[in-house]
PDB file of C-alpha atoms in Angstrom:
ATOM      1  CA  MET J   1      -2.818 -18.530 -20.189  1.00  0.00           C
ATOM      2  CA  PHE J   2      -0.424 -21.309 -19.627  1.00  0.00           C
ATOM      3  CA  GLY J   3      -2.321 -24.034 -21.361  1.00  0.00           C
ATOM      4  CA  GLY J   4       0.374 -24.864 -23.888  1.00  0.00           C
ATOM      5  CA  LEU J   5       2.996 -25.235 -21.280  1.00  0.00           C
ATOM      6  CA  PHE J   6       0.902 -27.693 -19.298  1.00  0.00           C
ATOM      7  CA  VAL J   7       0.095 -29.698 -22.362  1.00  0.00           C
ATOM      8  CA  GLU J   8       3.735 -30.073 -23.334  1.00  0.00           C
ATOM      9  CA  TYR J   9       4.629 -30.913 -19.741  1.00  0.00           C
ATOM     10  CA  VAL J  10       1.925 -33.450 -19.345  1.00  0.00           C
ATOM     11  CA  ASP J  11       2.854 -35.198 -22.718  1.00  0.00           C
ATOM     12  CA  TYR J  12       6.400 -35.377 -21.487  1.00  0.00           C
ATOM     13  CA  MET J  13       5.453 -36.746 -18.100  1.00  0.00           C
ATOM     14  CA  LEU J  14       3.213 -39.439 -19.824  1.00  0.00           C
ATOM     15  CA  GLU J  15       6.080 -40.485 -22.044  1.00  0.00           C
ATOM     16  CA  SER J  16       8.404 -40.614 -18.976  1.00  0.00           C
ATOM     17  CA  GLU J  17       8.946 -43.897 -17.112  1.00  0.00           C
ATOM     18  CA  ASP J  18       9.588 -42.040 -13.837  1.00  0.00           C
ATOM     19  CA  SER J  19       7.972 -43.052 -10.623  1.00  0.00           C
ATOM     20  CA  ASP J  20       4.837 -41.130  -9.285  1.00  0.00           C
ATOM     21  CA  ASN J  21       7.031 -39.541  -6.636  1.00  0.00           C
ATOM     22  CA  GLU J  22       9.337 -38.049  -9.127  1.00  0.00           C
ATOM     23  CA  VAL J  23       6.416 -36.701 -11.120  1.00  0.00           C
ATOM     24  CA  LEU J  24       4.985 -35.099  -8.005  1.00  0.00           C
ATOM     25  CA  GLY J  25       8.424 -33.411  -7.397  1.00  0.00           C
ATOM     26  CA  ASP J  26       8.481 -32.206 -10.991  1.00  0.00           C
ATOM     27  CA  TRP J  27       4.995 -30.700 -10.553  1.00  0.00           C
ATOM     28  CA  GLY J  28       6.254 -28.734  -7.607  1.00  0.00           C
ATOM     29  CA  GLU J  29       9.024 -27.308 -10.023  1.00  0.00           C
ATOM     30  CA  VAL J  30       6.405 -26.429 -12.628  1.00  0.00           C
ATOM     31  CA  GLU J  31       4.389 -24.733  -9.959  1.00  0.00           C
ATOM     32  CA  ALA J  32       7.326 -22.728  -8.813  1.00  0.00           C
ATOM     33  CA  ILE J  33       8.139 -21.719 -12.357  1.00  0.00           C
ATOM     34  CA  LEU J  34       4.567 -20.753 -13.013  1.00  0.00           C
ATOM     35  CA  GLU J  35       4.384 -18.630  -9.885  1.00  0.00           C
ATOM     36  CA  GLU J  36       7.658 -16.870 -10.735  1.00  0.00           C
ATOM     37  CA  THR J  37       6.291 -16.144 -14.171  1.00  0.00           C
ATOM     38  CA  VAL J  38       3.099 -14.868 -12.800  1.00  0.00           C
ATOM     39  CA  HIS J  39       5.207 -12.597 -10.253  1.00  0.00           C
ATOM     40  CA  ARG J  40       7.316 -11.231 -13.234  1.00  0.00           C
ATOM     41  CA  ASP J  41       4.166 -10.444 -15.209  1.00  0.00           C
ATOM     42  CA  LYS J  42       2.732  -8.539 -12.262  1.00  0.00           C
ATOM     43  CA  VAL J  43       5.842  -6.579 -11.833  1.00  0.00           C
ATOM     44  CA  ARG J  44       5.998  -5.784 -15.619  1.00  0.00           C
ATOM     45  CA  VAL J  45       2.341  -4.844 -15.787  1.00  0.00           C
ATOM     46  CA  SER J  46       2.502  -2.781 -12.529  1.00  0.00           C
ATOM     47  CA  GLU J  47       5.467  -0.864 -13.980  1.00  0.00           C
ATOM     48  CA  ARG J  48       3.552  -0.053 -17.197  1.00  0.00           C
ATOM     49  CA  VAL J  49       0.495   1.013 -15.194  1.00  0.00           C
ATOM     50  CA  ARG J  50       2.885   3.534 -13.333  1.00  0.00           C
ATOM     51  CA  GLN J  51       4.329   4.651 -16.690  1.00  0.00           C
ATOM     52  CA  VAL J  52       0.738   5.268 -18.094  1.00  0.00           C
ATOM     53  CA  TYR J  53      -0.116   7.477 -15.030  1.00  0.00           C
ATOM     54  CA  ASP J  54       3.141   9.331 -15.596  1.00  0.00           C
ATOM     55  CA  GLU J  55       2.209   9.735 -19.250  1.00  0.00           C
ATOM     56  CA  LEU J  56      -1.305  11.010 -18.359  1.00  0.00           C
ATOM     57  CA  GLU J  57       0.340  13.610 -16.049  1.00  0.00           C
ATOM     58  CA  SER J  58       2.995  14.561 -18.667  1.00  0.00           C
ATOM     59  CA  ARG J  59       0.421  14.914 -21.350  1.00  0.00           C
ATOM     60  CA  ARG J  60      -1.872  17.133 -19.097  1.00  0.00           C
ATOM     61  CA  GLU J  61       1.168  19.352 -18.351  1.00  0.00           C
ATOM     62  CA  VAL J  62       2.057  19.722 -22.034  1.00  0.00           C
ATOM     63  CA  PHE J  63      -1.573  20.413 -23.014  1.00  0.00           C
ATOM     64  CA  GLU J  64      -1.812  23.104 -20.295  1.00  0.00           C
ATOM     65  CA  ASP J  65       1.488  24.686 -21.428  1.00  0.00           C
ATOM     66  CA  ASN J  66       0.312  24.745 -25.073  1.00  0.00           C
ATOM     67  CA  ARG J  67      -3.160  26.007 -24.218  1.00  0.00           C
ATOM     68  CA  ASP J  68      -1.710  28.876 -22.070  1.00  0.00           C
ATOM     69  CA  GLU J  69       0.663  29.827 -24.957  1.00  0.00           C
ATOM     70  CA  ILE J  70      -2.042  29.797 -27.512  1.00  0.00           C
ATOM     71  CA  GLU J  71      -4.408  31.782 -25.226  1.00  0.00           C
ATOM     72  CA  GLN J  72      -1.673  34.384 -24.835  1.00  0.00           C
ATOM     73  CA  ARG J  73      -1.124  34.572 -28.511  1.00  0.00           C
ATOM     74  CA  ILE J  74      -4.935  35.046 -28.926  1.00  0.00           C
ATOM     75  CA  LYS J  75      -4.981  37.932 -26.371  1.00  0.00           C
ATOM     76  CA  ASN J  76      -2.202  39.526 -28.119  1.00  0.00           C
ATOM     77  CA  HIS J  77      -3.938  39.374 -31.523  1.00  0.00           C
ATOM     78  CA  GLU J  78      -7.212  40.548 -30.010  1.00  0.00           C
ATOM     79  CA  SER J  79      -5.239  43.634 -28.578  1.00  0.00           C
ATOM     80  CA  ARG J  80      -3.686  44.161 -32.107  1.00  0.00           C
ATOM     81  CA  LEU J  81      -7.146  44.005 -33.611  1.00  0.00           C
ATOM     82  CA  GLU J  82      -8.575  46.555 -31.242  1.00  0.00           C
ATOM     83  CA  ASN J  83      -5.697  48.952 -32.216  1.00  0.00           C
ATOM     84  CA  ALA J  84      -5.496  47.981 -35.863  1.00  0.00           C
ATOM     85  CA  GLN J  85      -6.642  50.393 -38.600  1.00  0.00           C
ATOM     86  CA  ARG J  86      -9.464  49.203 -40.654  1.00  0.00           C
ATOM     87  CA  LYS J  87      -7.237  48.219 -43.581  1.00  0.00           C
ATOM     88  CA  ASP J  88      -5.039  46.051 -41.291  1.00  0.00           C
ATOM     89  CA  GLU J  89      -7.882  44.189 -39.561  1.00  0.00           C
ATOM     90  CA  GLN J  90      -8.348  41.310 -42.011  1.00  0.00           C
ATOM     91  CA  PRO J  91      -4.920  39.602 -41.413  1.00  0.00           C
ATOM     92  CA  VAL J  92      -5.229  39.970 -37.618  1.00  0.00           C
ATOM     93  CA  ARG J  93      -8.708  38.451 -37.822  1.00  0.00           C
ATOM     94  CA  GLU J  94      -7.433  35.623 -40.032  1.00  0.00           C
ATOM     95  CA  LYS J  95      -4.620  35.032 -37.475  1.00  0.00           C
ATOM     96  CA  LEU J  96      -7.116  34.954 -34.650  1.00  0.00           C
ATOM     97  CA  MET J  97      -9.230  32.269 -36.464  1.00  0.00           C
ATOM     98  CA  GLN J  98      -6.119  30.148 -36.973  1.00  0.00           C
ATOM     99  CA  LEU J  99      -5.150  30.417 -33.330  1.00  0.00           C
ATOM    100  CA  ARG J 100      -8.671  29.445 -32.168  1.00  0.00           C
ATOM    101  CA  ASP J 101      -8.614  26.475 -34.629  1.00  0.00           C
ATOM    102  CA  LEU J 102      -5.174  25.560 -33.208  1.00  0.00           C
ATOM    103  CA  LYS J 103      -6.534  25.685 -29.701  1.00  0.00           C
ATOM    104  CA  LEU J 104      -9.474  23.429 -30.603  1.00  0.00           C
ATOM    105  CA  GLN J 105      -7.146  21.033 -32.374  1.00  0.00           C
ATOM    106  CA  GLU J 106      -4.965  20.912 -29.442  1.00  0.00           C
ATOM    107  CA  ARG J 107      -7.926  20.120 -27.071  1.00  0.00           C
ATOM    108  CA  LYS J 108      -9.095  17.380 -29.369  1.00  0.00           C
ATOM    109  CA  GLN J 109      -5.653  15.823 -29.561  1.00  0.00           C
ATOM    110  CA  TYR J 110      -5.345  15.901 -25.736  1.00  0.00           C
ATOM    111  CA  TRP J 111      -8.790  14.216 -25.380  1.00  0.00           C
ATOM    112  CA  ARG J 112      -7.690  11.523 -27.847  1.00  0.00           C
ATOM    113  CA  ASP J 113      -4.388  10.901 -26.087  1.00  0.00           C
ATOM    114  CA  VAL J 114      -6.152  10.615 -22.700  1.00  0.00           C
ATOM    115  CA  GLN J 115      -8.727   8.317 -24.075  1.00  0.00           C
ATOM    116  CA  ASP J 116      -5.989   6.024 -25.476  1.00  0.00           C
ATOM    117  CA  LEU J 117      -3.976   6.098 -22.286  1.00  0.00           C
ATOM    118  CA  LYS J 118      -7.091   5.416 -20.193  1.00  0.00           C
ATOM    119  CA  GLU J 119      -7.974   2.335 -22.426  1.00  0.00           C
ATOM    120  CA  GLU J 120      -4.417   1.006 -22.018  1.00  0.00           C
ATOM    121  CA  LEU J 121      -4.795   1.510 -18.277  1.00  0.00           C
ATOM    122  CA  ARG J 122      -8.126  -0.333 -18.309  1.00  0.00           C
ATOM    123  CA  VAL J 123      -6.456  -3.256 -20.057  1.00  0.00           C
ATOM    124  CA  LEU J 124      -3.502  -3.317 -17.819  1.00  0.00           C
ATOM    125  CA  LEU J 125      -5.613  -3.242 -14.635  1.00  0.00           C
ATOM    126  CA  GLU J 126      -7.755  -6.208 -15.949  1.00  0.00           C
ATOM    127  CA  LYS J 127      -4.510  -7.965 -16.565  1.00  0.00           C
ATOM    128  CA  LEU J 128      -3.383  -7.332 -13.072  1.00  0.00           C
ATOM    129  CA  ASP J 129      -6.748  -8.636 -11.743  1.00  0.00           C
ATOM    130  CA  GLU J 130      -6.336 -11.842 -13.751  1.00  0.00           C
ATOM    131  CA  LEU J 131      -2.781 -12.279 -12.497  1.00  0.00           C
ATOM    132  CA  ASP J 132      -3.924 -11.747  -8.842  1.00  0.00           C
ATOM    133  CA  ASP J 133      -6.695 -14.378  -9.458  1.00  0.00           C
ATOM    134  CA  SER J 134      -4.225 -16.861 -10.885  1.00  0.00           C
ATOM    135  CA  SER J 135      -4.154 -19.934  -8.743  1.00  0.00           C
ATOM    136  CA  PHE J 136      -2.256 -22.989  -9.789  1.00  0.00           C
ATOM    137  CA  GLU J 137      -3.468 -25.131  -6.749  1.00  0.00           C
ATOM    138  CA  GLU J 138      -6.284 -26.678  -8.830  1.00  0.00           C
ATOM    139  CA  PHE J 139      -3.767 -27.948 -11.309  1.00  0.00           C
ATOM    140  CA  PHE J 140      -1.498 -29.498  -8.565  1.00  0.00           C
ATOM    141  CA  THR J 141      -4.087 -31.067  -6.357  1.00  0.00           C
ATOM    142  CA  GLY J 142      -6.119 -33.562  -7.759  1.00  0.00           C
TER     143      GLY J 142
END
C-alpha cells in the first residue's frame, strides 16, 4: 500500500550523510505520517460506507413508491377492464401488459442497483479491514 513511499524514503536516507540518531528520528516522522494517512483513509472509507447504506435505504424507498404507484395503476386498469365494453377491452389489456412489464423492469432495476451497492459495500468493508490490520511497527523495529 505504501511501498513506493518507503522505497523513496529509504533511497533518500541511504544517500544522506546524517547520523543514525537523526535517521531514527526521521523514521518516527514517517511513521506518524503513515498513521495519519491510514486514519484519514479510515475516515474516508467509513464515510463512504455510511453513504452506501443511505443509498440502499433511499433506493428501497424509491422502489417501494414506484411499485405502489404502478400497482395502483394496474388496479385502476383492471377495474376499467371489468367495466369496459367488448370493443374497448383491447386498449385496456395492452395498457395492463405495459404496466406489468414496467413493474417487472422496476423490480429488476432495483435488484441490479442493490447488487451494485452491496458489491461496493463489500469492497469498502474489506478496505476497512485492511486499514485496521495496518501496522507499521514491523517497518520501524528492526
